[in-house]
Amino acid sequence: LAKTTQPISMDSYEGQEVNITCSHNNIATNDYITWYQQFPSQGPRFIIQGYKTKVTNEVASLFIPADRKSSTLSLPRVSLSDTAVYYCLVGTGTASKLTFGTGTRLQVTL
Amino acid sequence: NAGVMQNPRHLVRRRGQEARLRCSPMKGHSHVYWYRQLPEEGLKFMVYLQKENIIDESGMPKERFSAEFPKEGPSILRIQQVVRGDSAAYFCASSPRTGWTANSGNTIYFGEGSWLTVV
């Protein structure tokens, strides 16, 4: 299983860019990297997924270096509503082996 | 396009009773996963099912817990003789297929969860 390591918590002010880095040193060739966001009392919400280089969608960007041993989720100009727990997951070929870590608790303040 | 639907959202059971949690996957999805989340903890995988088949139940307790995904109708997670330690949020997720390949990712979508409280 590809284990992931990410900071337990981060703080940011509204309007700033937030970068959350995830380490996955033993990522396998076929593994994809996926990030989820979870608000209290809600289910995880898919944010972005990538395999290599850079992926961008309407809410975030995902940067993956050539060795793929880490990835960085970038949230541009966060707002208070971005306060949530962010999970980095690495797929290992079958979806059943998706393992959630403790995630990164992002707190955004004014 | 409706998302993953779970019900009930909240369920209270007395110790020893049975709890049944239902999950209807997204339209077109034939793979269902159940996860459990204890307070202040991450999600723990329980079971992975396809229609009429349990593919992986390695995360599910051997006793009192069972899951099914019949040919017709929702997937059901059943907990018999509930105990206080079963109090948690149970999340269902679905995907259109299994496995992620180098050419195509596979996104898993989660429902809003069912909160079980055992009193």
CSV table of C-alpha atoms in Angstrom, one decimal:
chain,number,residue,atom,x,y,z
A,1,LEU,CA,0.0,0.0,0.0
A,2,ALA,CA,1.2,3.5,-0.8
A,3,LYS,CA,1.3,5.3,2.4
A,4,THR,CA,0.9,9.1,2.4
A,5,THR,CA,2.2,11.7,4.8
A,6,GLN,CA,0.8,15.2,5.0
A,7,PRO,CA,0.8,18.0,7.7
A,8,ILE,CA,-1.7,17.6,10.4
A,9,SER,CA,-2.9,21.2,10.2
A,10,MET,CA,-2.3,24.5,8.5
A,11,ASP,CA,-3.6,28.0,9.0
A,12,SER,CA,-4.1,30.7,6.4
A,13,TYR,CA,-5.7,34.0,6.0
A,14,GLU,CA,-8.5,34.6,3.6
A,15,GLY,CA,-7.3,35.6,0.1
A,16,GLN,CA,-4.0,33.8,0.4
A,17,GLU,CA,-2.8,30.9,-1.7
A,18,VAL,CA,-2.5,27.6,0.2
A,19,ASN,CA,-0.2,24.8,-0.7
A,20,ILE,CA,-0.6,21.4,1.0
A,21,THR,CA,2.1,18.9,0.2
A,22,CYS,CA,1.7,15.1,0.5
A,23,SER,CA,4.6,12.6,0.5
A,24,HIS,CA,4.1,9.2,-1.0
A,25,ASN,CA,7.6,7.7,-1.4
A,26,ASN,CA,6.5,4.2,-2.4
A,27,ILE,CA,4.0,5.2,-5.1
A,28,ALA,CA,3.5,2.5,-7.7
A,29,THR,CA,3.7,3.0,-11.4
A,30,ASN,CA,-0.1,2.7,-12.0
A,31,ASP,CA,-1.0,4.8,-9.0
A,32,TYR,CA,-3.0,8.0,-9.3
A,33,ILE,CA,-3.0,10.8,-6.8
A,34,THR,CA,-6.4,12.1,-5.6
A,35,TRP,CA,-7.4,14.8,-3.2
A,36,TYR,CA,-10.6,15.0,-1.3
A,37,GLN,CA,-12.1,17.8,0.9
A,38,GLN,CA,-14.3,17.0,3.9
A,39,PHE,CA,-16.4,19.4,5.9
A,40,PRO,CA,-17.7,18.4,9.3
A,41,SER,CA,-20.7,16.1,9.1
A,42,GLN,CA,-20.4,15.7,5.4
A,43,GLY,CA,-18.9,13.1,3.0
A,44,PRO,CA,-15.5,13.6,1.3
A,45,ARG,CA,-15.8,15.6,-1.8
A,46,PHE,CA,-13.5,15.0,-4.8
A,47,ILE,CA,-11.3,17.9,-5.6
A,48,ILE,CA,-8.7,16.8,-8.1
A,49,GLN,CA,-6.8,13.8,-9.5
A,50,GLY,CA,-3.6,13.5,-11.4
A,51,TYR,CA,-0.9,11.1,-12.5
A,52,LYS,CA,2.0,13.4,-13.3
A,53,THR,CA,3.1,17.0,-14.0
A,54,LYS,CA,0.3,19.5,-13.4
A,55,VAL,CA,-3.5,19.3,-13.4
A,56,THR,CA,-5.8,22.3,-12.9
A,57,ASN,CA,-9.5,22.6,-12.6
A,58,GLU,CA,-11.9,25.3,-11.5
A,59,VAL,CA,-11.1,24.9,-7.8
A,60,ALA,CA,-7.5,23.8,-7.4
A,61,SER,CA,-4.2,22.8,-9.0
A,62,LEU,CA,-2.2,19.7,-8.4
A,63,PHE,CA,1.5,19.7,-8.9
A,64,ILE,CA,3.3,16.3,-9.2
A,65,PRO,CA,7.1,16.3,-9.7
A,66,ALA,CA,8.8,13.9,-12.1
A,67,ASP,CA,9.6,11.3,-9.5
A,68,ARG,CA,6.0,11.3,-8.2
A,69,LYS,CA,7.1,10.8,-4.6
A,70,SER,CA,5.2,13.8,-3.5
A,71,SER,CA,2.3,16.1,-4.7
A,72,THR,CA,1.1,19.5,-3.8
A,73,LEU,CA,-2.5,20.7,-3.8
A,74,SER,CA,-2.7,24.4,-4.4
A,75,LEU,CA,-5.8,26.4,-3.5
A,76,PRO,CA,-5.8,29.9,-4.9
A,77,ARG,CA,-7.1,32.7,-2.8
A,78,VAL,CA,-8.8,30.7,-0.1
A,79,SER,CA,-11.9,31.8,1.7
A,80,LEU,CA,-13.5,31.0,5.0
A,81,SER,CA,-15.5,28.3,3.3
A,82,ASP,CA,-12.4,26.4,2.4
A,83,THR,CA,-11.9,25.5,6.1
A,84,ALA,CA,-12.0,21.8,6.0
A,85,VAL,CA,-9.9,18.6,6.2
A,86,TYR,CA,-8.0,17.7,3.0
A,87,TYR,CA,-7.0,14.1,2.3
A,88,CYS,CA,-4.4,13.0,-0.1
A,89,LEU,CA,-4.9,9.5,-1.4
A,90,VAL,CA,-2.8,7.3,-3.7
A,91,GLY,CA,-4.5,4.5,-5.7
A,92,THR,CA,-2.9,1.1,-5.8
A,93,GLY,CA,-4.7,-0.5,-8.7
A,94,THR,CA,-8.0,-1.5,-7.0
A,95,ALA,CA,-10.2,1.1,-5.5
A,96,SER,CA,-10.8,-1.0,-2.5
A,97,LYS,CA,-7.4,-0.2,-1.2
A,98,LEU,CA,-7.9,3.5,-1.0
A,99,THR,CA,-6.6,4.4,2.4
A,100,PHE,CA,-7.4,7.6,4.1
A,101,GLY,CA,-4.8,9.1,6.4
A,102,THR,CA,-5.6,11.7,9.1
A,103,GLY,CA,-5.6,14.5,6.5
A,104,THR,CA,-4.6,18.1,6.8
A,105,ARG,CA,-7.0,20.3,8.8
A,106,LEU,CA,-6.9,23.7,7.1
A,107,GLN,CA,-8.2,26.7,9.1
A,108,VAL,CA,-8.9,29.9,7.2
A,109,THR,CA,-9.4,33.1,9.1
A,110,LEU,CA,-10.0,36.8,8.3
B,1,ASN,CA,-27.4,13.7,-12.1
B,2,ALA,CA,-28.0,12.6,-8.6
B,3,GLY,CA,-25.1,11.8,-6.4
B,4,VAL,CA,-24.6,8.9,-4.0
B,5,MET,CA,-27.7,8.7,-1.9
B,6,GLN,CA,-27.5,7.4,1.7
B,7,ASN,CA,-30.3,7.0,4.2
B,8,PRO,CA,-31.0,7.4,6.9
B,9,ARG,CA,-28.8,10.4,7.6
B,10,HIS,CA,-29.2,9.9,11.3
B,11,LEU,CA,-30.1,6.7,13.1
B,12,VAL,CA,-30.4,6.0,16.8
B,13,ARG,CA,-30.4,2.5,18.1
B,14,ARG,CA,-30.3,0.9,21.6
B,15,ARG,CA,-27.6,-1.6,22.4
B,16,GLY,CA,-28.6,-5.0,21.0
B,17,GLN,CA,-30.8,-3.7,18.2
B,18,GLU,CA,-30.0,-3.9,14.4
B,19,ALA,CA,-29.0,-1.0,12.2
B,20,ARG,CA,-29.6,-1.0,8.5
B,21,LEU,CA,-27.9,1.6,6.3
B,22,ARG,CA,-28.8,2.0,2.7
B,23,CYS,CA,-26.8,3.4,-0.2
B,24,SER,CA,-27.8,4.1,-3.8
B,25,PRO,CA,-24.8,4.6,-6.0
B,26,MET,CA,-24.6,7.3,-8.7
B,27,LYS,CA,-26.3,6.5,-11.9
B,28,GLY,CA,-24.2,4.2,-14.0
B,29,HIS,CA,-22.0,3.1,-11.1
B,30,SER,CA,-21.8,-0.5,-10.4
B,31,HIS,CA,-19.1,-0.5,-7.7
B,32,VAL,CA,-19.9,0.4,-4.1
B,33,TYR,CA,-17.7,0.9,-1.1
B,34,TRP,CA,-18.4,1.4,2.6
B,35,TYR,CA,-16.2,3.4,4.9
B,36,ARG,CA,-16.5,4.1,8.6
B,37,GLN,CA,-15.3,7.2,10.4
B,38,LEU,CA,-15.0,7.5,14.1
B,39,PRO,CA,-15.1,11.0,15.7
B,40,GLU,CA,-11.9,12.9,15.0
B,41,GLU,CA,-10.5,10.1,12.9
B,42,GLY,CA,-10.0,9.4,9.2
B,43,LEU,CA,-12.1,7.1,7.1
B,44,LYS,CA,-11.5,3.4,7.4
B,45,PHE,CA,-12.3,1.1,4.5
B,46,MET,CA,-14.9,-1.6,5.3
B,47,VAL,CA,-16.1,-3.4,2.2
B,48,TYR,CA,-16.2,-3.2,-1.6
B,49,LEU,CA,-19.1,-4.7,-3.5
B,50,GLN,CA,-20.2,-5.1,-7.1
B,51,LYS,CA,-23.7,-6.1,-8.0
B,52,GLU,CA,-24.5,-9.4,-6.1
B,53,ASN,CA,-20.8,-9.9,-5.2
B,54,ILE,CA,-18.6,-9.0,-2.3
B,55,ILE,CA,-15.2,-8.2,-3.8
B,56,ASP,CA,-13.2,-7.2,-0.7
B,57,GLU,CA,-14.4,-7.3,2.9
B,58,SER,CA,-11.1,-7.1,4.5
B,59,GLY,CA,-12.0,-4.0,6.5
B,60,MET,CA,-15.2,-5.3,7.9
B,61,PRO,CA,-15.5,-6.8,11.4
B,62,LYS,CA,-16.1,-10.6,11.1
B,63,GLU,CA,-19.0,-10.6,13.4
B,64,ARG,CA,-22.3,-8.6,13.5
B,65,PHE,CA,-21.5,-6.7,10.3
B,66,SER,CA,-22.7,-7.7,6.8
B,67,ALA,CA,-23.1,-6.0,3.5
B,68,GLU,CA,-24.9,-6.7,0.3
B,69,PHE,CA,-25.5,-5.1,-3.1
B,70,PRO,CA,-28.4,-6.9,-4.7
B,71,LYS,CA,-29.2,-7.0,-8.4
B,72,GLU,CA,-32.0,-4.6,-7.8
B,73,GLY,CA,-32.1,-1.9,-5.1
B,74,PRO,CA,-29.6,-0.2,-2.9
B,75,SER,CA,-26.6,-1.6,-1.2
B,76,ILE,CA,-27.2,-2.3,2.5
B,77,LEU,CA,-24.8,-2.3,5.4
B,78,ARG,CA,-26.3,-4.2,8.3
B,79,ILE,CA,-25.0,-4.2,11.8
B,80,GLN,CA,-26.6,-6.7,14.2
B,81,GLN,CA,-26.7,-6.4,18.0
B,82,VAL,CA,-25.2,-2.9,17.9
B,83,VAL,CA,-22.8,-1.8,20.7
B,84,ARG,CA,-21.7,1.7,21.7
B,85,GLY,CA,-18.5,1.3,19.8
B,86,ASP,CA,-20.4,1.1,16.6
B,87,SER,CA,-21.4,4.7,16.9
B,88,ALA,CA,-19.8,6.4,13.9
B,89,ALA,CA,-20.4,8.0,10.6
B,90,TYR,CA,-20.8,5.4,7.8
B,91,PHE,CA,-20.0,6.6,4.3
B,92,CYS,CA,-20.9,4.9,1.1
B,93,ALA,CA,-19.0,5.7,-2.2
B,94,SER,CA,-19.4,4.5,-5.7
B,95,SER,CA,-17.4,4.4,-8.9
B,96,PRO,CA,-18.1,3.3,-12.5
B,97,ARG,CA,-15.3,0.7,-12.5
B,98,THR,CA,-12.5,-0.8,-10.5
B,99,GLY,CA,-8.9,-0.1,-10.7
B,100,TRP,CA,-6.9,2.9,-11.9
B,101,THR,CA,-4.7,2.6,-14.8
B,102,ALA,CA,-1.8,4.7,-16.1
B,103,ASN,CA,-4.1,6.0,-18.8
B,104,SER,CA,-7.2,6.7,-16.9
B,105,GLY,CA,-8.0,7.5,-13.3
B,106,ASN,CA,-11.1,6.4,-11.5
B,107,THR,CA,-12.9,8.8,-9.3
B,108,ILE,CA,-14.8,7.6,-6.3
B,109,TYR,CA,-17.7,9.7,-5.2
B,110,PHE,CA,-19.0,9.7,-1.6
B,111,GLY,CA,-22.4,10.1,-0.2
B,112,GLU,CA,-23.2,12.4,2.7
B,113,GLY,CA,-23.0,9.7,5.3
B,114,SER,CA,-25.2,8.0,7.8
B,115,TRP,CA,-24.6,8.9,11.5
B,116,LEU,CA,-25.3,6.0,13.8
B,117,THR,CA,-25.7,6.6,17.5
B,118,VAL,CA,-26.0,3.7,19.8
B,119,VAL,CA,-27.5,4.5,23.2
